[in-house]
Amino acid sequence: MRTDHHIILRVVAKPLIPIIALFALYVQFHGDYSPGGGFQAGVIIAVAVILYALIFGISPAMRAVPPAFTRSLAAIGFLLYAGVGVWALLMGGNFLDYDALFNEADGGHHGQHYGILLVELGVLFAVAGSMLSIFYAFAGRVTEIKDEDW
Amino acid sequence: MTGYEGADLAIALINVVLLGLLFVVAIAIARMRSLFAIVMLSSIYSLISATWFVALDAVDVAFTEAAVGAGISTALLLGAMLLTSRTAKPEPRKFAIVPLLVCIATGLILVYATIDLPAFGDPDSPANTYVGTDYIERTPEEIGVPNIVTAVLASYRGFDTLGETGVVFSAALAVILLLGFGERSLSASIGRRKGGKE
């Protein structure tokens, strides 16, 4: 039975969570121009989900973002990063040599731009997935945070 | 006093205030026994450090410190704290002379070592002369990305970042192996809900 005296917390947090997630995407895709990048964006996305879990409970958060999804996301992110390196290898360059990705002439920056974008996306997936997996591993062992614990 | 000197004085004042706050928070953490308050204070410590990094023009580091130190590690520590007790064991208060001397000696050695450090922002310092200037000169032609930190992180030092991503991934893997997937509470709550309906 849930007593709802956390109503102010819930009302304030609910509009905040999408803004936090949106900010994470800004940090991710604006990382070429301003401070930030995959690592920070991944942590911010994880924080948005953790905030949801702290306020609405672990189980609703686990139904929205299942633990199986977070741990696959971590693996996919790492594979995406390493995959860009293998792609460069297949195109005849060195491992993670982005200039080789499209075999463009000197002075072309497409390979660097897409290489950095994909690599940062890999970091985002790996970090967000890992952080959420760690949080679930800790938080999943206590079913509910009791009020007297705060 | 010219405007430039005024700005210098203001920056020095900001640094003193921020470092003083860090000192006070650190002392408070060392003296406290309530784990909840300690977790919150270490979050505040990270936030003040992040502010100080901004004052040092290290915006990317400040961003990471704010997101990781003040954000996620606080949440993880809170989650870990819920599995254990809420207060640390009280330490018997006794005066220990040897640790005090070791601390004072180490502190003095560190202060002595800072005398040889180059001044902040010194263009002739080793950090700013060799590879640093190289990156600044070559990034616009070679990478074409305005943020040099991103160019170094993802392109020049792509191997390092791949290794860091691997470290984060294996940390998550290790925690999962030690603690389980955390799906116990999910299945427990679903079971409880079904039980309630019947």
mmCIF file of C-alpha atoms in Angstrom:
data_model
loop_
_atom_site.group_PDB
_atom_site.id
_atom_site.type_symbol
_atom_site.label_atom_id
_atom_site.label_comp_id
_atom_site.label_asym_id
_atom_site.label_seq_id
_atom_site.Cartn_x
_atom_site.Cartn_y
_atom_site.Cartn_z
ATOM 1 C CA MET A 1 0.000 0.000 0.000
ATOM 2 C CA ARG A 2 1.621 3.209 -1.139
ATOM 3 C CA THR A 3 1.031 6.322 0.884
ATOM 4 C CA ASP A 4 1.249 9.294 -1.413
ATOM 5 C CA HIS A 5 2.839 11.993 0.696
ATOM 6 C CA HIS A 6 5.640 12.242 -1.855
ATOM 7 C CA ILE A 7 3.232 13.970 -4.202
ATOM 8 C CA ILE A 8 5.312 17.172 -4.494
ATOM 9 C CA LEU A 9 8.404 15.125 -5.372
ATOM 10 C CA ARG A 10 6.484 13.214 -8.017
ATOM 11 C CA VAL A 11 4.885 16.299 -9.550
ATOM 12 C CA VAL A 12 8.225 18.139 -9.711
ATOM 13 C CA ALA A 13 10.213 15.149 -10.995
ATOM 14 C CA LYS A 14 7.811 14.097 -13.731
ATOM 15 C CA PRO A 15 8.377 17.084 -16.057
ATOM 16 C CA LEU A 16 12.079 17.155 -15.138
ATOM 17 C CA ILE A 17 12.879 13.646 -16.392
ATOM 18 C CA PRO A 18 12.167 14.294 -20.121
ATOM 19 C CA ILE A 19 14.134 17.560 -19.909
ATOM 20 C CA ILE A 20 17.104 15.678 -18.422
ATOM 21 C CA ALA A 21 16.929 13.092 -21.215
ATOM 22 C CA LEU A 22 16.679 15.836 -23.844
ATOM 23 C CA PHE A 23 19.698 17.587 -22.345
ATOM 24 C CA ALA A 24 21.632 14.318 -22.561
ATOM 25 C CA LEU A 25 20.896 14.153 -26.298
ATOM 26 C CA TYR A 26 22.054 17.769 -26.676
ATOM 27 C CA VAL A 27 25.289 16.972 -24.828
ATOM 28 C CA GLN A 28 25.756 13.929 -27.061
ATOM 29 C CA PHE A 29 25.190 15.497 -30.448
ATOM 30 C CA HIS A 30 26.670 18.903 -29.651
ATOM 31 C CA GLY A 31 29.853 17.326 -28.277
ATOM 32 C CA ASP A 32 31.799 18.353 -31.395
ATOM 33 C CA TYR A 33 31.132 22.016 -30.670
ATOM 34 C CA SER A 34 30.829 22.371 -26.889
ATOM 35 C CA PRO A 35 31.922 20.526 -23.758
ATOM 36 C CA GLY A 36 30.449 17.092 -23.431
ATOM 37 C CA GLY A 37 30.319 13.859 -25.339
ATOM 38 C CA GLY A 38 29.297 10.257 -25.080
ATOM 39 C CA PHE A 39 30.466 9.658 -21.530
ATOM 40 C CA GLN A 40 28.664 12.627 -19.977
ATOM 41 C CA ALA A 41 25.526 12.054 -22.077
ATOM 42 C CA GLY A 42 25.421 8.382 -21.077
ATOM 43 C CA VAL A 43 25.677 9.273 -17.409
ATOM 44 C CA ILE A 44 22.931 11.914 -17.738
ATOM 45 C CA ILE A 45 20.564 9.434 -19.442
ATOM 46 C CA ALA A 46 21.283 6.923 -16.680
ATOM 47 C CA VAL A 47 20.569 9.624 -14.068
ATOM 48 C CA ALA A 48 17.183 10.342 -15.693
ATOM 49 C CA VAL A 49 16.175 6.674 -15.312
ATOM 50 C CA ILE A 50 17.636 6.461 -11.789
ATOM 51 C CA LEU A 51 15.669 9.565 -10.754
ATOM 52 C CA TYR A 52 12.536 7.839 -12.031
ATOM 53 C CA ALA A 53 13.467 4.714 -10.078
ATOM 54 C CA LEU A 54 14.136 6.642 -6.842
ATOM 55 C CA ILE A 55 10.826 8.505 -6.959
ATOM 56 C CA PHE A 56 8.413 6.034 -8.535
ATOM 57 C CA GLY A 57 10.027 2.827 -7.281
ATOM 58 C CA ILE A 58 12.464 0.307 -8.708
ATOM 59 C CA SER A 59 9.862 -2.023 -10.213
ATOM 60 C CA PRO A 60 8.152 0.565 -12.484
ATOM 61 C CA ALA A 61 11.608 1.658 -13.669
ATOM 62 C CA MET A 62 12.538 -1.960 -14.378
ATOM 63 C CA ARG A 63 9.333 -2.424 -16.374
ATOM 64 C CA ALA A 64 10.061 0.757 -18.386
ATOM 65 C CA VAL A 65 13.764 0.032 -18.934
ATOM 66 C CA PRO A 66 14.263 -3.718 -18.361
ATOM 67 C CA PRO A 67 17.593 -4.945 -16.896
ATOM 68 C CA ALA A 68 17.996 -7.273 -19.887
ATOM 69 C CA PHE A 69 17.889 -4.180 -22.124
ATOM 70 C CA THR A 70 20.465 -2.225 -20.109
ATOM 71 C CA ARG A 71 23.041 -5.001 -20.066
ATOM 72 C CA SER A 72 22.620 -5.693 -23.796
ATOM 73 C CA LEU A 73 22.915 -1.931 -24.402
ATOM 74 C CA ALA A 74 26.273 -1.892 -22.598
ATOM 75 C CA ALA A 75 27.568 -4.749 -24.746
ATOM 76 C CA ILE A 76 26.182 -3.246 -27.968
ATOM 77 C CA GLY A 77 27.870 0.084 -27.207
ATOM 78 C CA PHE A 78 31.261 -1.515 -26.694
ATOM 79 C CA LEU A 79 30.839 -3.604 -29.857
ATOM 80 C CA LEU A 80 29.800 -0.482 -31.820
ATOM 81 C CA TYR A 81 32.996 1.291 -30.746
ATOM 82 C CA ALA A 82 35.195 -1.680 -31.602
ATOM 83 C CA GLY A 83 33.171 -2.210 -34.798
ATOM 84 C CA VAL A 84 34.180 1.237 -36.111
ATOM 85 C CA GLY A 85 37.792 0.133 -35.633
ATOM 86 C CA VAL A 86 37.158 -3.081 -37.539
ATOM 87 C CA TRP A 87 35.382 -1.103 -40.276
ATOM 88 C CA ALA A 88 38.534 1.018 -40.682
ATOM 89 C CA LEU A 89 40.570 -2.213 -40.810
ATOM 90 C CA LEU A 90 38.339 -3.626 -43.553
ATOM 91 C CA MET A 91 38.711 -0.410 -45.581
ATOM 92 C CA GLY A 92 42.457 -0.866 -45.544
ATOM 93 C CA GLY A 93 43.407 1.563 -42.773
ATOM 94 C CA ASN A 94 44.678 1.074 -39.253
ATOM 95 C CA PHE A 95 42.391 0.144 -36.350
ATOM 96 C CA LEU A 96 40.235 3.216 -35.488
ATOM 97 C CA ASP A 97 41.809 5.245 -38.325
ATOM 98 C CA TYR A 98 38.722 7.262 -39.303
ATOM 99 C CA ASP A 99 40.361 8.769 -42.383
ATOM 100 C CA ALA A 100 40.195 5.320 -43.983
ATOM 101 C CA LEU A 101 36.452 4.870 -43.406
ATOM 102 C CA PHE A 102 35.304 6.329 -46.744
ATOM 103 C CA ASN A 103 38.623 6.235 -48.620
ATOM 104 C CA GLU A 104 38.311 9.985 -49.314
ATOM 105 C CA ALA A 105 40.988 12.315 -50.636
ATOM 106 C CA ASP A 106 43.239 14.341 -48.334
ATOM 107 C CA GLY A 107 41.432 17.184 -46.582
ATOM 108 C CA GLY A 108 38.089 15.384 -46.452
ATOM 109 C CA HIS A 109 36.620 15.262 -42.961
ATOM 110 C CA HIS A 110 33.622 12.959 -43.475
ATOM 111 C CA GLY A 111 35.453 9.926 -42.140
ATOM 112 C CA GLN A 112 36.532 11.819 -39.007
ATOM 113 C CA HIS A 113 33.027 13.250 -38.445
ATOM 114 C CA TYR A 114 31.161 9.951 -38.833
ATOM 115 C CA GLY A 115 33.872 8.036 -36.995
ATOM 116 C CA ILE A 116 33.694 10.362 -33.984
ATOM 117 C CA LEU A 117 29.872 10.354 -34.088
ATOM 118 C CA LEU A 118 29.660 6.536 -34.099
ATOM 119 C CA VAL A 119 32.353 6.131 -31.479
ATOM 120 C CA GLU A 120 30.650 8.643 -29.169
ATOM 121 C CA LEU A 121 27.351 6.818 -29.714
ATOM 122 C CA GLY A 122 29.099 3.602 -28.683
ATOM 123 C CA VAL A 123 30.403 5.300 -25.533
ATOM 124 C CA LEU A 124 26.884 6.623 -24.805
ATOM 125 C CA PHE A 125 25.330 3.145 -25.076
ATOM 126 C CA ALA A 126 28.090 1.443 -23.103
ATOM 127 C CA VAL A 127 28.108 4.012 -20.270
ATOM 128 C CA ALA A 128 24.322 4.358 -19.959
ATOM 129 C CA GLY A 129 23.848 0.577 -20.068
ATOM 130 C CA SER A 130 26.652 -0.114 -17.588
ATOM 131 C CA MET A 131 25.562 2.544 -15.086
ATOM 132 C CA LEU A 132 21.955 1.359 -15.152
ATOM 133 C CA SER A 133 23.045 -2.291 -14.819
ATOM 134 C CA ILE A 134 25.142 -1.396 -11.761
ATOM 135 C CA PHE A 135 22.263 0.607 -10.273
ATOM 136 C CA TYR A 136 19.790 -2.225 -10.856
ATOM 137 C CA ALA A 137 22.220 -4.725 -9.331
ATOM 138 C CA PHE A 138 22.380 -2.645 -6.128
ATOM 139 C CA ALA A 139 18.828 -1.372 -6.000
ATOM 140 C CA GLY A 140 17.263 -4.644 -7.116
ATOM 141 C CA ARG A 141 18.259 -6.275 -3.832
ATOM 142 C CA VAL A 142 15.985 -4.037 -1.730
ATOM 143 C CA THR A 143 12.417 -4.179 -2.906
ATOM 144 C CA GLU A 144 11.226 -0.790 -1.681
ATOM 145 C CA ILE A 145 12.859 2.160 0.068
ATOM 146 C CA LYS A 146 11.016 2.573 3.337
ATOM 147 C CA ASP A 147 10.058 6.071 4.427
ATOM 148 C CA GLU A 148 11.806 5.845 7.774
ATOM 149 C CA ASP A 149 15.067 5.169 5.918
ATOM 150 C CA TRP A 150 15.193 8.705 4.565
ATOM 151 C CA MET B 1 44.254 49.095 -10.061
ATOM 152 C CA THR B 2 43.552 48.265 -13.703
ATOM 153 C CA GLY B 3 40.662 46.108 -14.814
ATOM 154 C CA TYR B 4 42.951 43.151 -15.455
ATOM 155 C CA GLU B 5 44.313 43.182 -11.912
ATOM 156 C CA GLY B 6 40.769 43.466 -10.594
ATOM 157 C CA ALA B 7 39.787 40.345 -12.537
ATOM 158 C CA ASP B 8 42.829 38.519 -11.166
ATOM 159 C CA LEU B 9 41.873 39.472 -7.630
ATOM 160 C CA ALA B 10 38.291 38.302 -8.193
ATOM 161 C CA ILE B 11 39.501 34.932 -9.551
ATOM 162 C CA ALA B 12 41.849 34.534 -6.593
ATOM 163 C CA LEU B 13 38.976 35.295 -4.202
ATOM 164 C CA ILE B 14 36.714 32.765 -5.950
ATOM 165 C CA ASN B 15 39.455 30.128 -5.736
ATOM 166 C CA VAL B 16 39.987 30.792 -2.033
ATOM 167 C CA VAL B 17 36.253 30.593 -1.293
ATOM 168 C CA LEU B 18 35.798 27.352 -3.288
ATOM 169 C CA LEU B 19 38.874 25.645 -1.812
ATOM 170 C CA GLY B 20 37.817 26.780 1.662
ATOM 171 C CA LEU B 21 34.388 25.236 1.107
ATOM 172 C CA LEU B 22 36.052 21.999 -0.056
ATOM 173 C CA PHE B 23 38.164 21.986 3.125
ATOM 174 C CA VAL B 24 35.130 22.508 5.364
ATOM 175 C CA VAL B 25 33.131 19.777 3.620
ATOM 176 C CA ALA B 26 36.063 17.343 3.832
ATOM 177 C CA ILE B 27 36.432 17.959 7.581
ATOM 178 C CA ALA B 28 32.678 17.496 8.028
ATOM 179 C CA ILE B 29 32.788 14.180 6.120
ATOM 180 C CA ALA B 30 35.684 12.942 8.256
ATOM 181 C CA ARG B 31 33.879 13.776 11.514
ATOM 182 C CA MET B 32 30.411 12.466 10.635
ATOM 183 C CA ARG B 33 28.949 9.065 11.450
ATOM 184 C CA SER B 34 25.615 9.197 9.601
ATOM 185 C CA LEU B 35 26.207 7.490 6.241
ATOM 186 C CA PHE B 36 23.300 9.271 4.568
ATOM 187 C CA ALA B 37 24.748 12.685 5.453
ATOM 188 C CA ILE B 38 28.198 11.547 4.303
ATOM 189 C CA VAL B 39 26.853 10.471 0.895
ATOM 190 C CA MET B 40 25.102 13.823 0.493
ATOM 191 C CA LEU B 41 28.199 15.749 1.592
ATOM 192 C CA SER B 42 30.436 13.878 -0.863
ATOM 193 C CA SER B 43 27.957 14.830 -3.587
ATOM 194 C CA ILE B 44 28.306 18.462 -2.482
ATOM 195 C CA TYR B 45 32.097 18.018 -2.481
ATOM 196 C CA SER B 46 31.968 16.868 -6.117
ATOM 197 C CA LEU B 47 29.726 19.771 -7.073
ATOM 198 C CA ILE B 48 32.112 22.315 -5.503
ATOM 199 C CA SER B 49 35.076 20.631 -7.245
ATOM 200 C CA ALA B 50 33.192 20.902 -10.536
ATOM 201 C CA THR B 51 32.661 24.618 -9.902
ATOM 202 C CA TRP B 52 36.346 24.983 -9.189
ATOM 203 C CA PHE B 53 37.238 23.188 -12.456
ATOM 204 C CA VAL B 54 35.080 25.732 -14.292
ATOM 205 C CA ALA B 55 37.082 28.489 -12.607
ATOM 206 C CA LEU B 56 40.224 26.755 -13.955
ATOM 207 C CA ASP B 57 38.742 26.719 -17.508
ATOM 208 C CA ALA B 58 38.581 22.895 -17.539
ATOM 209 C CA VAL B 59 34.935 22.789 -18.607
ATOM 210 C CA ASP B 60 34.934 19.208 -19.909
ATOM 211 C CA VAL B 61 36.423 17.907 -16.664
ATOM 212 C CA ALA B 62 33.930 19.970 -14.663
ATOM 213 C CA PHE B 63 31.066 18.512 -16.686
ATOM 214 C CA THR B 64 32.240 14.961 -16.056
ATOM 215 C CA GLU B 65 32.801 15.627 -12.356
ATOM 216 C CA ALA B 66 29.297 17.091 -11.979
ATOM 217 C CA ALA B 67 27.628 14.242 -13.888
ATOM 218 C CA VAL B 68 29.624 11.354 -12.416
ATOM 219 C CA GLY B 69 30.707 12.578 -8.978
ATOM 220 C CA ALA B 70 27.638 14.542 -7.961
ATOM 221 C CA GLY B 71 25.082 12.613 -10.011
ATOM 222 C CA ILE B 72 25.551 8.931 -10.568
ATOM 223 C CA SER B 73 27.939 7.988 -7.764
ATOM 224 C CA THR B 74 25.592 9.590 -5.212
ATOM 225 C CA ALA B 75 22.731 7.482 -6.529
ATOM 226 C CA LEU B 76 24.896 4.327 -6.535
ATOM 227 C CA LEU B 77 26.188 5.018 -3.014
ATOM 228 C CA LEU B 78 22.603 5.574 -1.806
ATOM 229 C CA GLY B 79 21.639 2.251 -3.379
ATOM 230 C CA ALA B 80 24.604 0.543 -1.710
ATOM 231 C CA MET B 81 23.840 2.240 1.625
ATOM 232 C CA LEU B 82 20.328 0.789 1.647
ATOM 233 C CA LEU B 83 21.896 -2.686 1.764
ATOM 234 C CA THR B 84 23.880 -1.912 4.916
ATOM 235 C CA SER B 85 23.374 0.055 8.133
ATOM 236 C CA ARG B 86 22.714 3.782 8.269
ATOM 237 C CA THR B 87 25.498 4.821 10.622
ATOM 238 C CA ALA B 88 29.165 3.997 10.858
ATOM 239 C CA LYS B 89 30.540 2.408 14.026
ATOM 240 C CA PRO B 90 31.679 5.081 16.502
ATOM 241 C CA GLU B 91 35.460 5.196 16.710
ATOM 242 C CA PRO B 92 36.974 5.417 20.179
ATOM 243 C CA ARG B 93 38.556 8.849 20.442
ATOM 244 C CA LYS B 94 42.238 8.578 21.180
ATOM 245 C CA PHE B 95 45.186 10.764 20.360
ATOM 246 C CA ALA B 96 47.467 9.046 17.815
ATOM 247 C CA ILE B 97 50.791 10.832 17.414
ATOM 248 C CA VAL B 98 52.358 8.735 14.586
ATOM 249 C CA PRO B 99 49.556 9.158 11.993
ATOM 250 C CA LEU B 100 49.453 12.896 12.785
ATOM 251 C CA LEU B 101 53.200 13.219 12.135
ATOM 252 C CA VAL B 102 52.920 11.174 8.892
ATOM 253 C CA CYS B 103 50.086 13.431 7.683
ATOM 254 C CA ILE B 104 51.965 16.627 8.515
ATOM 255 C CA ALA B 105 55.171 15.352 6.862
ATOM 256 C CA THR B 106 53.339 14.276 3.675
ATOM 257 C CA GLY B 107 51.547 17.613 3.537
ATOM 258 C CA LEU B 108 54.811 19.529 3.908
ATOM 259 C CA ILE B 109 56.444 17.434 1.149
ATOM 260 C CA LEU B 110 53.494 18.123 -1.174
ATOM 261 C CA VAL B 111 53.623 21.857 -0.453
ATOM 262 C CA TYR B 112 57.392 21.788 -1.090
ATOM 263 C CA ALA B 113 56.773 19.975 -4.415
ATOM 264 C CA THR B 114 54.311 22.639 -5.601
ATOM 265 C CA ILE B 115 57.093 25.258 -5.522
ATOM 266 C CA ASP B 116 58.643 23.640 -8.622
ATOM 267 C CA LEU B 117 55.347 23.445 -10.528
ATOM 268 C CA PRO B 118 54.923 25.863 -13.462
ATOM 269 C CA ALA B 119 52.494 28.736 -12.954
ATOM 270 C CA PHE B 120 48.842 28.187 -13.940
ATOM 271 C CA GLY B 121 48.406 28.735 -17.687
ATOM 272 C CA ASP B 122 52.165 29.165 -18.260
ATOM 273 C CA PRO B 123 52.677 28.861 -22.054
ATOM 274 C CA ASP B 124 56.238 27.561 -21.529
ATOM 275 C CA SER B 125 55.258 24.726 -19.196
ATOM 276 C CA PRO B 126 55.915 21.157 -20.449
ATOM 277 C CA ALA B 127 52.178 20.438 -20.693
ATOM 278 C CA ASN B 128 51.647 23.389 -23.043
ATOM 279 C CA THR B 129 54.706 23.126 -25.282
ATOM 280 C CA TYR B 130 55.044 19.727 -26.944
ATOM 281 C CA VAL B 131 51.995 17.630 -27.767
ATOM 282 C CA GLY B 132 49.399 20.177 -26.577
ATOM 283 C CA THR B 133 50.332 22.827 -29.154
ATOM 284 C CA ASP B 134 50.554 20.075 -31.765
ATOM 285 C CA TYR B 135 46.917 19.116 -31.169
ATOM 286 C CA ILE B 136 45.805 22.755 -31.264
ATOM 287 C CA GLU B 137 47.618 23.377 -34.555
ATOM 288 C CA ARG B 138 46.623 20.161 -36.336
ATOM 289 C CA THR B 139 43.009 19.635 -35.215
ATOM 290 C CA PRO B 140 41.403 22.178 -37.645
ATOM 291 C CA GLU B 141 43.071 20.598 -40.701
ATOM 292 C CA GLU B 142 43.141 16.939 -39.700
ATOM 293 C CA ILE B 143 39.897 16.444 -37.787
ATOM 294 C CA GLY B 144 37.795 19.519 -38.568
ATOM 295 C CA VAL B 145 36.022 19.495 -35.210
ATOM 296 C CA PRO B 146 35.730 22.791 -33.265
ATOM 297 C CA ASN B 147 36.056 21.178 -29.821
ATOM 298 C CA ILE B 148 39.671 20.034 -29.539
ATOM 299 C CA VAL B 149 38.883 17.968 -26.438
ATOM 300 C CA THR B 150 36.510 15.827 -28.515
ATOM 301 C CA ALA B 151 39.106 15.521 -31.297
ATOM 302 C CA VAL B 152 41.766 14.314 -28.859
ATOM 303 C CA LEU B 153 39.385 12.042 -26.953
ATOM 304 C CA ALA B 154 37.673 10.293 -29.838
ATOM 305 C CA SER B 155 40.197 10.501 -32.668
ATOM 306 C CA TYR B 156 43.822 11.057 -31.627
ATOM 307 C CA ARG B 157 43.405 9.002 -28.455
ATOM 308 C CA GLY B 158 40.710 6.675 -29.777
ATOM 309 C CA PHE B 159 42.519 3.632 -28.394
ATOM 310 C CA ASP B 160 42.506 5.077 -24.858
ATOM 311 C CA THR B 161 38.800 5.832 -25.032
ATOM 312 C CA LEU B 162 38.095 2.317 -26.327
ATOM 313 C CA GLY B 163 39.987 1.007 -23.306
ATOM 314 C CA GLU B 164 37.994 3.268 -20.962
ATOM 315 C CA THR B 165 34.725 2.078 -22.460
ATOM 316 C CA GLY B 166 35.936 -1.471 -21.913
ATOM 317 C CA VAL B 167 36.728 -0.638 -18.276
ATOM 318 C CA VAL B 168 33.222 0.759 -17.693
ATOM 319 C CA PHE B 169 31.688 -2.291 -19.372
ATOM 320 C CA SER B 170 33.766 -4.773 -17.375
ATOM 321 C CA ALA B 171 32.964 -2.889 -14.138
ATOM 322 C CA ALA B 172 29.266 -3.383 -14.855
ATOM 323 C CA LEU B 173 29.965 -7.021 -15.707
ATOM 324 C CA ALA B 174 31.826 -7.549 -12.427
ATOM 325 C CA VAL B 175 29.021 -5.978 -10.366
ATOM 326 C CA ILE B 176 26.443 -8.117 -12.183
ATOM 327 C CA LEU B 177 28.495 -11.260 -11.548
ATOM 328 C CA LEU B 178 28.842 -10.421 -7.852
ATOM 329 C CA LEU B 179 25.351 -9.090 -7.074
ATOM 330 C CA GLY B 180 23.108 -10.624 -9.722
ATOM 331 C CA PHE B 181 21.021 -8.904 -12.348
ATOM 332 C CA GLY B 182 18.743 -7.172 -9.851
ATOM 333 C CA GLU B 183 15.709 -8.846 -11.330
ATOM 334 C CA ARG B 184 14.706 -10.354 -7.995
ATOM 335 C CA SER B 185 12.724 -7.285 -6.937
ATOM 336 C CA LEU B 186 11.022 -7.147 -10.323
ATOM 337 C CA SER B 187 9.800 -10.720 -10.090
ATOM 338 C CA ALA B 188 8.962 -10.260 -6.381
ATOM 339 C CA SER B 189 6.810 -7.199 -7.022
ATOM 340 C CA ILE B 190 5.050 -8.846 -9.964
ATOM 341 C CA GLY B 191 4.425 -11.923 -7.821
ATOM 342 C CA ARG B 192 3.093 -9.731 -5.006
ATOM 343 C CA ARG B 193 0.745 -7.932 -7.369
ATOM 344 C CA LYS B 194 -0.600 -11.182 -8.735
ATOM 345 C CA GLY B 195 -0.970 -12.488 -5.187
ATOM 346 C CA GLY B 196 -2.943 -9.385 -4.229
ATOM 347 C CA LYS B 197 -5.398 -9.812 -7.054
ATOM 348 C CA GLU B 198 -6.202 -13.420 -6.311
#
